[in-house]
PDB file of N, CA and C in Angstrom:
ATOM      1  N   MET H1102     -57.135  78.178  59.614  1.00 46.00           N
ATOM      2  CA  MET H1102     -56.205  77.075  59.728  1.00 46.00           C
ATOM      3  C   MET H1102     -56.953  75.751  59.663  1.00 46.00           C
ATOM      4  N   GLU H1103     -58.170  75.727  60.203  1.00 50.00           N
ATOM      5  CA  GLU H1103     -58.941  74.492  60.205  1.00 50.00           C
ATOM      6  C   GLU H1103     -59.286  74.050  58.787  1.00 50.00           C
ATOM      7  N   LYS H1104     -59.644  74.997  57.922  1.00 53.00           N
ATOM      8  CA  LYS H1104     -59.957  74.669  56.530  1.00 53.00           C
ATOM      9  C   LYS H1104     -58.733  74.095  55.829  1.00 53.00           C
ATOM     10  N   PHE H1105     -57.560  74.674  56.118  1.00 53.00           N
ATOM     11  CA  PHE H1105     -56.333  74.185  55.511  1.00 53.00           C
ATOM     12  C   PHE H1105     -56.080  72.739  55.923  1.00 53.00           C
ATOM     13  N   THR H1106     -56.285  72.437  57.188  1.00 60.00           N
ATOM     14  CA  THR H1106     -56.083  71.076  57.684  1.00 60.00           C
ATOM     15  C   THR H1106     -57.064  70.117  57.028  1.00 60.00           C
ATOM     16  N   GLU H1107     -58.316  70.540  56.868  1.00 60.00           N
ATOM     17  CA  GLU H1107     -59.306  69.692  56.195  1.00 60.00           C
ATOM     18  C   GLU H1107     -58.897  69.429  54.752  1.00 60.00           C
ATOM     19  N   SER H1108     -58.376  70.446  54.082  1.00 56.00           N
ATOM     20  CA  SER H1108     -57.915  70.286  52.701  1.00 56.00           C
ATOM     21  C   SER H1108     -56.742  69.323  52.631  1.00 56.00           C
ATOM     22  N   ALA H1109     -55.851  69.427  53.601  1.00 58.00           N
ATOM     23  CA  ALA H1109     -54.693  68.542  53.619  1.00 58.00           C
ATOM     24  C   ALA H1109     -55.115  67.098  53.823  1.00 58.00           C
ATOM     25  N   VAL H1110     -56.053  66.873  54.719  1.00 61.00           N
ATOM     26  CA  VAL H1110     -56.546  65.511  54.966  1.00 61.00           C
ATOM     27  C   VAL H1110     -57.261  64.985  53.732  1.00 61.00           C
ATOM     28  N   ALA H1111     -58.097  65.810  53.122  1.00 62.00           N
ATOM     29  CA  ALA H1111     -58.809  65.391  51.912  1.00 62.00           C
ATOM     30  C   ALA H1111     -57.823  65.089  50.789  1.00 62.00           C
ATOM     31  N   GLY H1112     -56.803  65.931  50.647  1.00 61.00           N
ATOM     32  CA  GLY H1112     -55.793  65.695  49.620  1.00 61.00           C
ATOM     33  C   GLY H1112     -55.053  64.396  49.849  1.00 61.00           C
ATOM     34  N   GLY H1113     -54.728  64.116  51.092  1.00 66.00           N
ATOM     35  CA  GLY H1113     -54.048  62.857  51.428  1.00 66.00           C
ATOM     36  C   GLY H1113     -54.919  61.650  51.124  1.00 66.00           C
ATOM     37  N   LYS H1114     -56.201  61.737  51.417  1.00 68.00           N
ATOM     38  CA  LYS H1114     -57.128  60.632  51.148  1.00 68.00           C
ATOM     39  C   LYS H1114     -57.286  60.395  49.653  1.00 68.00           C
ATOM     40  N   ILE H1115     -57.336  61.477  48.877  1.00 65.00           N
ATOM     41  CA  ILE H1115     -57.448  61.347  47.423  1.00 65.00           C
ATOM     42  C   ILE H1115     -56.211  60.648  46.873  1.00 65.00           C
ATOM     43  N   LYS H1116     -55.050  61.032  47.388  1.00 66.00           N
ATOM     44  CA  LYS H1116     -53.799  60.424  46.940  1.00 66.00           C
ATOM     45  C   LYS H1116     -53.758  58.937  47.308  1.00 66.00           C
ATOM     46  N   GLU H1117     -54.194  58.591  48.531  1.00 70.00           N
ATOM     47  CA  GLU H1117     -54.231  57.187  48.962  1.00 70.00           C
ATOM     48  C   GLU H1117     -55.173  56.378  48.080  1.00 70.00           C
ATOM     49  N   LEU H1118     -56.321  56.932  47.777  1.00 65.00           N
ATOM     50  CA  LEU H1118     -57.289  56.244  46.933  1.00 65.00           C
ATOM     51  C   LEU H1118     -56.719  56.006  45.541  1.00 65.00           C
ATOM     52  N   GLY H1119     -56.044  57.015  44.995  1.00 63.00           N
ATOM     53  CA  GLY H1119     -55.425  56.871  43.680  1.00 63.00           C
ATOM     54  C   GLY H1119     -54.348  55.806  43.682  1.00 63.00           C
ATOM     55  N   SER H1120     -53.534  55.770  44.742  1.00 62.00           N
ATOM     56  CA  SER H1120     -52.474  54.770  44.836  1.00 62.00           C
ATOM     57  C   SER H1120     -53.047  53.371  44.988  1.00 62.00           C
ATOM     58  N   ALA H1121     -54.087  53.239  45.786  1.00 59.00           N
ATOM     59  CA  ALA H1121     -54.698  51.927  46.014  1.00 59.00           C
ATOM     60  C   ALA H1121     -55.347  51.379  44.751  1.00 59.00           C
ATOM     61  N   SER H1122     -55.884  52.258  43.929  1.00 56.00           N
ATOM     62  CA  SER H1122     -56.557  51.806  42.721  1.00 56.00           C
ATOM     63  C   SER H1122     -55.589  51.617  41.558  1.00 56.00           C
ATOM     64  N   GLY H1123     -54.329  52.008  41.770  1.00 53.00           N
ATOM     65  CA  GLY H1123     -53.349  51.879  40.705  1.00 53.00           C
ATOM     66  C   GLY H1123     -53.303  53.090  39.792  1.00 53.00           C
ATOM     67  N   TRP H1124     -54.096  54.085  40.096  1.00 55.00           N
ATOM     68  CA  TRP H1124     -54.118  55.312  39.303  1.00 55.00           C
ATOM     69  C   TRP H1124     -53.432  56.396  40.111  1.00 55.00           C
ATOM     70  N   GLY H1125     -52.484  57.047  39.535  1.00 54.00           N
ATOM     71  CA  GLY H1125     -51.840  58.163  40.224  1.00 54.00           C
ATOM     72  C   GLY H1125     -52.676  59.416  40.076  1.00 54.00           C
ATOM     73  N   SER H1126     -52.482  60.322  40.966  1.00 56.00           N
ATOM     74  CA  SER H1126     -53.166  61.609  40.872  1.00 56.00           C
ATOM     75  C   SER H1126     -52.343  62.541  40.001  1.00 56.00           C
ATOM     76  N   ILE H1127     -52.964  63.150  39.015  1.00 57.00           N
ATOM     77  CA  ILE H1127     -52.226  64.066  38.150  1.00 57.00           C
ATOM     78  C   ILE H1127     -52.313  65.493  38.660  1.00 57.00           C
ATOM     79  N   GLY H1128     -53.218  65.752  39.580  1.00 62.00           N
ATOM     80  CA  GLY H1128     -53.373  67.091  40.121  1.00 62.00           C
ATOM     81  C   GLY H1128     -52.648  67.220  41.437  1.00 62.00           C
ATOM     82  N   MET H1129     -52.200  68.437  41.732  1.00 63.00           N
ATOM     83  CA  MET H1129     -51.560  68.678  43.017  1.00 63.00           C
ATOM     84  C   MET H1129     -52.597  69.243  43.974  1.00 63.00           C
ATOM     85  N   THR H1130     -52.613  68.711  45.168  1.00 67.00           N
ATOM     86  CA  THR H1130     -53.507  69.230  46.191  1.00 67.00           C
ATOM     87  C   THR H1130     -52.831  70.405  46.898  1.00 67.00           C
ATOM     88  N   LEU H1131     -53.585  71.095  47.689  1.00 70.00           N
ATOM     89  CA  LEU H1131     -53.040  72.201  48.464  1.00 70.00           C
ATOM     90  C   LEU H1131     -51.904  71.696  49.356  1.00 70.00           C
ATOM     91  N   TRP H1132     -52.062  70.523  49.906  1.00 70.00           N
ATOM     92  CA  TRP H1132     -51.039  69.925  50.762  1.00 70.00           C
ATOM     93  C   TRP H1132     -49.746  69.696  49.972  1.00 70.00           C
ATOM     94  N   ASP H1133     -49.861  69.223  48.733  1.00 72.00           N
ATOM     95  CA  ASP H1133     -48.684  69.016  47.886  1.00 72.00           C
ATOM     96  C   ASP H1133     -47.955  70.329  47.630  1.00 72.00           C
ATOM     97  N   TRP H1134     -48.719  71.404  47.376  1.00 70.00           N
ATOM     98  CA  TRP H1134     -48.100  72.702  47.104  1.00 70.00           C
ATOM     99  C   TRP H1134     -47.335  73.212  48.311  1.00 70.00           C
ATOM    100  N   THR H1135     -47.793  72.927  49.521  1.00 76.00           N
ATOM    101  CA  THR H1135     -47.081  73.403  50.707  1.00 76.00           C
ATOM    102  C   THR H1135     -45.780  72.655  50.906  1.00 76.00           C
ATOM    103  N   LYS H1136     -45.715  71.408  50.470  1.00 80.00           N
ATOM    104  CA  LYS H1136     -44.498  70.616  50.622  1.00 80.00           C
ATOM    105  C   LYS H1136     -43.480  70.916  49.523  1.00 80.00           C
ATOM    106  N   ASP H1137     -43.935  71.128  48.305  1.00 77.00           N
ATOM    107  CA  ASP H1137     -43.031  71.359  47.176  1.00 77.00           C
ATOM    108  C   ASP H1137     -43.581  72.497  46.322  1.00 77.00           C
ATOM    109  N   GLN H1138     -42.940  73.641  46.401  1.00 78.00           N
ATOM    110  CA  GLN H1138     -43.417  74.817  45.685  1.00 78.00           C
ATOM    111  C   GLN H1138     -42.654  75.059  44.390  1.00 78.00           C
ATOM    112  N   THR H1139     -41.978  74.032  43.891  1.00 78.00           N
ATOM    113  CA  THR H1139     -41.201  74.164  42.660  1.00 78.00           C
ATOM    114  C   THR H1139     -42.070  74.640  41.506  1.00 78.00           C
ATOM    115  N   GLY H1140     -43.253  74.081  41.366  1.00 76.00           N
ATOM    116  CA  GLY H1140     -44.138  74.443  40.264  1.00 76.00           C
ATOM    117  C   GLY H1140     -44.548  75.900  40.275  1.00 76.00           C
ATOM    118  N   LEU H1141     -44.646  76.487  41.453  1.00 79.00           N
ATOM    119  CA  LEU H1141     -45.016  77.896  41.538  1.00 79.00           C
ATOM    120  C   LEU H1141     -43.902  78.790  41.004  1.00 79.00           C
ATOM    121  N   GLY H1142     -42.660  78.344  41.131  1.00 82.00           N
ATOM    122  CA  GLY H1142     -41.523  79.118  40.644  1.00 82.00           C
ATOM    123  C   GLY H1142     -41.494  79.263  39.137  1.00 82.00           C
ATOM    124  N   TYR H1143     -42.161  78.364  38.435  1.00 83.00           N
ATOM    125  CA  TYR H1143     -42.189  78.445  36.972  1.00 83.00           C
ATOM    126  C   TYR H1143     -42.910  79.708  36.495  1.00 83.00           C
ATOM    127  N   PHE H1144     -43.772  80.263  37.326  1.00 82.00           N
ATOM    128  CA  PHE H1144     -44.532  81.452  36.955  1.00 82.00           C
ATOM    129  C   PHE H1144     -43.754  82.747  37.183  1.00 82.00           C
ATOM    130  N   LEU H1145     -42.573  82.651  37.789  1.00 84.00           N
ATOM    131  CA  LEU H1145     -41.766  83.843  38.051  1.00 84.00           C
ATOM    132  C   LEU H1145     -40.820  84.110  36.885  1.00 84.00           C
ATOM    133  N   PRO H1146     -40.665  85.369  36.501  1.00 87.00           N
ATOM    134  CA  PRO H1146     -39.742  85.703  35.407  1.00 87.00           C
ATOM    135  C   PRO H1146     -38.305  85.351  35.772  1.00 87.00           C
ATOM    136  N   ASP H1147     -37.527  84.892  34.785  1.00 89.00           N
ATOM    137  CA  ASP H1147     -36.126  84.534  34.997  1.00 89.00           C
ATOM    138  C   ASP H1147     -35.170  85.703  34.791  1.00 89.00           C
ATOM    139  N   ASP H1148     -35.566  86.669  33.989  1.00 90.00           N
ATOM    140  CA  ASP H1148     -34.667  87.783  33.689  1.00 90.00           C
ATOM    141  C   ASP H1148     -35.469  89.064  33.460  1.00 90.00           C
ATOM    142  N   LYS H1149     -34.752  90.136  33.155  1.00 93.00           N
ATOM    143  CA  LYS H1149     -35.406  91.445  32.981  1.00 93.00           C
ATOM    144  C   LYS H1149     -36.348  91.461  31.784  1.00 93.00           C
ATOM    145  N   LYS H1150     -35.977  90.744  30.732  1.00 91.00           N
ATOM    146  CA  LYS H1150     -36.826  90.722  29.538  1.00 91.00           C
ATOM    147  C   LYS H1150     -38.181  90.079  29.859  1.00 91.00           C
ATOM    148  N   GLU H1151     -38.153  88.947  30.552  1.00 88.00           N
ATOM    149  CA  GLU H1151     -39.410  88.294  30.920  1.00 88.00           C
ATOM    150  C   GLU H1151     -40.211  89.157  31.889  1.00 88.00           C
ATOM    151  N   SER H1152     -39.515  89.844  32.784  1.00 87.00           N
ATOM    152  CA  SER H1152     -40.211  90.745  33.718  1.00 87.00           C
ATOM    153  C   SER H1152     -40.944  91.843  32.965  1.00 87.00           C
ATOM    154  N   ALA H1153     -40.281  92.375  31.957  1.00 88.00           N
ATOM    155  CA  ALA H1153     -40.909  93.433  31.154  1.00 88.00           C
ATOM    156  C   ALA H1153     -42.109  92.901  30.380  1.00 88.00           C
ATOM    157  N   VAL H1154     -41.995  91.695  29.858  1.00 85.00           N
ATOM    158  CA  VAL H1154     -43.104  91.102  29.100  1.00 85.00           C
ATOM    159  C   VAL H1154     -44.307  90.867  30.010  1.00 85.00           C
ATOM    160  N   VAL H1155     -44.056  90.291  31.189  1.00 84.00           N
ATOM    161  CA  VAL H1155     -45.160  90.036  32.125  1.00 84.00           C
ATOM    162  C   VAL H1155     -45.767  91.351  32.606  1.00 84.00           C
ATOM    163  N   GLY H1156     -44.905  92.323  32.947  1.00 85.00           N
ATOM    164  CA  GLY H1156     -45.399  93.627  33.387  1.00 85.00           C
ATOM    165  C   GLY H1156     -46.206  94.321  32.306  1.00 85.00           C
ATOM    166  N   GLY H1157     -45.718  94.270  31.074  1.00 85.00           N
ATOM    167  CA  GLY H1157     -46.441  94.883  29.963  1.00 85.00           C
ATOM    168  C   GLY H1157     -47.779  94.227  29.713  1.00 85.00           C
ATOM    169  N   SER H1158     -47.815  92.888  29.836  1.00 83.00           N
ATOM    170  CA  SER H1158     -49.086  92.191  29.608  1.00 83.00           C
ATOM    171  C   SER H1158     -50.090  92.518  30.695  1.00 83.00           C
ATOM    172  N   MET H1159     -49.584  92.727  31.924  1.00 79.00           N
ATOM    173  CA  MET H1159     -50.489  93.087  33.012  1.00 79.00           C
ATOM    174  C   MET H1159     -50.955  94.536  32.874  1.00 79.00           C
ATOM    175  N   LEU H1160     -50.060  95.394  32.405  1.00 82.00           N
ATOM    176  CA  LEU H1160     -50.382  96.809  32.292  1.00 82.00           C
ATOM    177  C   LEU H1160     -51.301  97.092  31.104  1.00 82.00           C
ATOM    178  N   PHE H1161     -50.959  96.541  29.955  1.00 81.00           N
ATOM    179  CA  PHE H1161     -51.712  96.833  28.744  1.00 81.00           C
ATOM    180  C   PHE H1161     -52.802  95.810  28.451  1.00 81.00           C
ATOM    181  N   GLY H1162     -52.644  94.612  28.978  1.00 75.00           N
ATOM    182  CA  GLY H1162     -53.674  93.585  28.822  1.00 75.00           C
ATOM    183  C   GLY H1162     -53.933  93.227  27.386  1.00 75.00           C
ATOM    184  N   GLY H1163     -55.156  93.410  26.983  1.00 71.00           N
ATOM    185  CA  GLY H1163     -55.535  93.014  25.634  1.00 71.00           C
ATOM    186  C   GLY H1163     -55.842  91.530  25.593  1.00 71.00           C
ATOM    187  N   PRO H1164     -56.101  90.998  24.416  1.00 73.00           N
ATOM    188  CA  PRO H1164     -56.493  89.592  24.323  1.00 73.00           C
ATOM    189  C   PRO H1164     -55.375  88.616  24.658  1.00 73.00           C
ATOM    190  N   ILE H1165     -54.122  89.049  24.545  1.00 73.00           N
ATOM    191  CA  ILE H1165     -53.022  88.132  24.801  1.00 73.00           C
ATOM    192  C   ILE H1165     -52.509  88.220  26.244  1.00 73.00           C
ATOM    193  N   GLY H1166     -52.926  89.220  26.986  1.00 73.00           N
ATOM    194  CA  GLY H1166     -52.463  89.422  28.354  1.00 73.00           C
ATOM    195  C   GLY H1166     -52.534  88.202  29.258  1.00 73.00           C
ATOM    196  N   PRO H1167     -53.680  87.556  29.374  1.00 77.00           N
ATOM    197  CA  PRO H1167     -53.786  86.403  30.275  1.00 77.00           C
ATOM    198  C   PRO H1167     -52.990  85.179  29.820  1.00 77.00           C
ATOM    199  N   VAL H1168     -52.534  85.170  28.584  1.00 80.00           N
ATOM    200  CA  VAL H1168     -51.829  84.005  28.047  1.00 80.00           C
ATOM    201  C   VAL H1168     -50.329  84.069  28.316  1.00 80.00           C
ATOM    202  N   VAL H1169     -49.805  85.255  28.568  1.00 82.00           N
ATOM    203  CA  VAL H1169     -48.358  85.437  28.676  1.00 82.00           C
ATOM    204  C   VAL H1169     -47.767  84.646  29.841  1.00 82.00           C
ATOM    205  N   ASP H1170     -48.306  84.804  31.048  1.00 82.00           N
ATOM    206  CA  ASP H1170     -47.711  84.150  32.216  1.00 82.00           C
ATOM    207  C   ASP H1170     -47.813  82.625  32.144  1.00 82.00           C
ATOM    208  N   PRO H1171     -48.958  82.034  31.811  1.00 85.00           N
ATOM    209  CA  PRO H1171     -48.984  80.573  31.675  1.00 85.00           C
ATOM    210  C   PRO H1171     -48.066  80.069  30.559  1.00 85.00           C
ATOM    211  N   GLY H1172     -47.933  80.838  29.487  1.00 86.00           N
ATOM    212  CA  GLY H1172     -47.024  80.437  28.413  1.00 86.00           C
ATOM    213  C   GLY H1172     -45.582  80.440  28.880  1.00 86.00           C
ATOM    214  N   MET H1173     -45.224  81.457  29.649  1.00 87.00           N
ATOM    215  CA  MET H1173     -43.877  81.531  30.201  1.00 87.00           C
ATOM    216  C   MET H1173     -43.640  80.383  31.183  1.00 87.00           C
ATOM    217  N   ALA H1174     -44.635  80.091  32.015  1.00 87.00           N
ATOM    218  CA  ALA H1174     -44.509  78.999  32.981  1.00 87.00           C
ATOM    219  C   ALA H1174     -44.324  77.663  32.258  1.00 87.00           C
ATOM    220  N   PHE H1175     -45.051  77.461  31.174  1.00 89.00           N
ATOM    221  CA  PHE H1175     -44.904  76.230  30.402  1.00 89.00           C
ATOM    222  C   PHE H1175     -43.490  76.122  29.844  1.00 89.00           C
ATOM    223  N   GLU H1176     -42.979  77.234  29.318  1.00 90.00           N
ATOM    224  CA  GLU H1176     -41.617  77.231  28.765  1.00 90.00           C
ATOM    225  C   GLU H1176     -40.590  76.905  29.849  1.00 90.00           C
ATOM    226  N   HIS H1177     -40.728  77.492  31.036  1.00 89.00           N
ATOM    227  CA  HIS H1177     -39.808  77.221  32.137  1.00 89.00           C
ATOM    228  C   HIS H1177     -39.888  75.756  32.555  1.00 89.00           C
ATOM    229  N   ALA H1178     -41.095  75.232  32.671  1.00 89.00           N
ATOM    230  CA  ALA H1178     -41.259  73.832  33.076  1.00 89.00           C
ATOM    231  C   ALA H1178     -40.653  72.903  32.025  1.00 89.00           C
ATOM    232  N   TRP H1179     -40.832  73.241  30.761  1.00 91.00           N
ATOM    233  CA  TRP H1179     -40.283  72.423  29.677  1.00 91.00           C
ATOM    234  C   TRP H1179     -38.750  72.390  29.752  1.00 91.00           C
ATOM    235  N   LYS H1180     -38.153  73.558  29.960  1.00 91.00           N
ATOM    236  CA  LYS H1180     -36.691  73.632  30.053  1.00 91.00           C
ATOM    237  C   LYS H1180     -36.175  72.849  31.250  1.00 91.00           C
ATOM    238  N   LYS H1181     -36.829  73.004  32.409  1.00 89.00           N
ATOM    239  CA  LYS H1181     -36.391  72.283  33.612  1.00 89.00           C
ATOM    240  C   LYS H1181     -36.542  70.771  33.421  1.00 89.00           C
ATOM    241  N   GLY H1182     -37.629  70.355  32.786  1.00 88.00           N
ATOM    242  CA  GLY H1182     -37.828  68.931  32.518  1.00 88.00           C
ATOM    243  C   GLY H1182     -36.780  68.386  31.564  1.00 88.00           C
ATOM    244  N   SER H1183     -36.425  69.174  30.548  1.00 90.00           N
ATOM    245  CA  SER H1183     -35.393  68.766  29.599  1.00 90.00           C
ATOM    246  C   SER H1183     -34.038  68.647  30.288  1.00 90.00           C
ATOM    247  N   GLU H1184     -33.757  69.577  31.203  1.00 90.00           N
ATOM    248  CA  GLU H1184     -32.503  69.516  31.952  1.00 90.00           C
ATOM    249  C   GLU H1184     -32.449  68.266  32.831  1.00 90.00           C
ATOM    250  N   LYS H1185     -33.568  67.950  33.479  1.00 88.00           N
ATOM    251  CA  LYS H1185     -33.625  66.748  34.311  1.00 88.00           C
ATOM    252  C   LYS H1185     -33.442  65.494  33.471  1.00 88.00           C
ATOM    253  N   ASP H1186     -34.095  65.445  32.316  1.00 89.00           N
ATOM    254  CA  ASP H1186     -33.974  64.294  31.432  1.00 89.00           C
ATOM    255  C   ASP H1186     -32.543  64.110  30.949  1.00 89.00           C
ATOM    256  N   ALA H1187     -31.896  65.212  30.580  1.00 90.00           N
ATOM    257  CA  ALA H1187     -30.506  65.147  30.115  1.00 90.00           C
ATOM    258  C   ALA H1187     -29.581  64.670  31.227  1.00 90.00           C
ATOM    259  N   ALA H1188     -29.808  65.172  32.436  1.00 90.00           N
ATOM    260  CA  ALA H1188     -28.980  64.759  33.586  1.00 90.00           C
ATOM    261  C   ALA H1188     -29.187  63.274  33.894  1.00 90.00           C
ATOM    262  N   ALA H1189     -30.429  62.813  33.817  1.00 89.00           N
ATOM    263  CA  ALA H1189     -30.712  61.397  34.085  1.00 89.00           C
ATOM    264  C   ALA H1189     -30.098  60.508  33.017  1.00 89.00           C
ATOM    265  N   ALA H1190     -30.162  60.947  31.762  1.00 89.00           N
ATOM    266  CA  ALA H1190     -29.577  60.157  30.669  1.00 89.00           C
ATOM    267  C   ALA H1190     -28.059  60.097  30.809  1.00 89.00           C
ATOM    268  N   GLN H1191     -27.462  61.202  31.206  1.00 90.00           N
ATOM    269  CA  GLN H1191     -26.015  61.229  31.377  1.00 90.00           C
ATOM    270  C   GLN H1191     -25.599  60.347  32.559  1.00 90.00           C
ATOM    271  N   GLN H1192     -26.392  60.370  33.625  1.00 88.00           N
ATOM    272  CA  GLN H1192     -26.084  59.581  34.807  1.00 88.00           C
ATOM    273  C   GLN H1192     -26.192  58.085  34.539  1.00 88.00           C
ATOM    274  N   SER H1193     -27.160  57.709  33.714  1.00 82.00           N
ATOM    275  CA  SER H1193     -27.357  56.288  33.412  1.00 82.00           C
ATOM    276  C   SER H1193     -26.424  55.813  32.299  1.00 82.00           C
ATOM    277  N   GLY H1194     -25.646  56.733  31.756  1.00 74.00           N
ATOM    278  CA  GLY H1194     -24.687  56.359  30.727  1.00 74.00           C
ATOM    279  C   GLY H1194     -25.279  56.312  29.342  1.00 74.00           C
ATOM    280  N   GLY H1195     -26.482  56.859  29.168  1.00 57.00           N
ATOM    281  CA  GLY H1195     -27.135  56.800  27.869  1.00 57.00           C
ATOM    282  C   GLY H1195     -27.047  58.072  27.201  1.00 57.00           C
TER     283      GLY H1195
END
């Protein structure tokens, strides 16, 4: 627990330093992940087809195995971002 607390304090200090310098942090700290786990959900399959693809890549592996889950996560994040953008555009009347 002590290491986690040290990581949280370090993450907070990095974020403060980035804000003070005018540069935002593009990386999420361990502390950020504990507060908002939305990004972790992108790695979970949405349906049976995706579950089978991830399971097959883990079972059979091969050169494409390690690429399947991050590719799926990217696709999920892209869709969620597009949905947010569409909702914001509709809300602003654009």
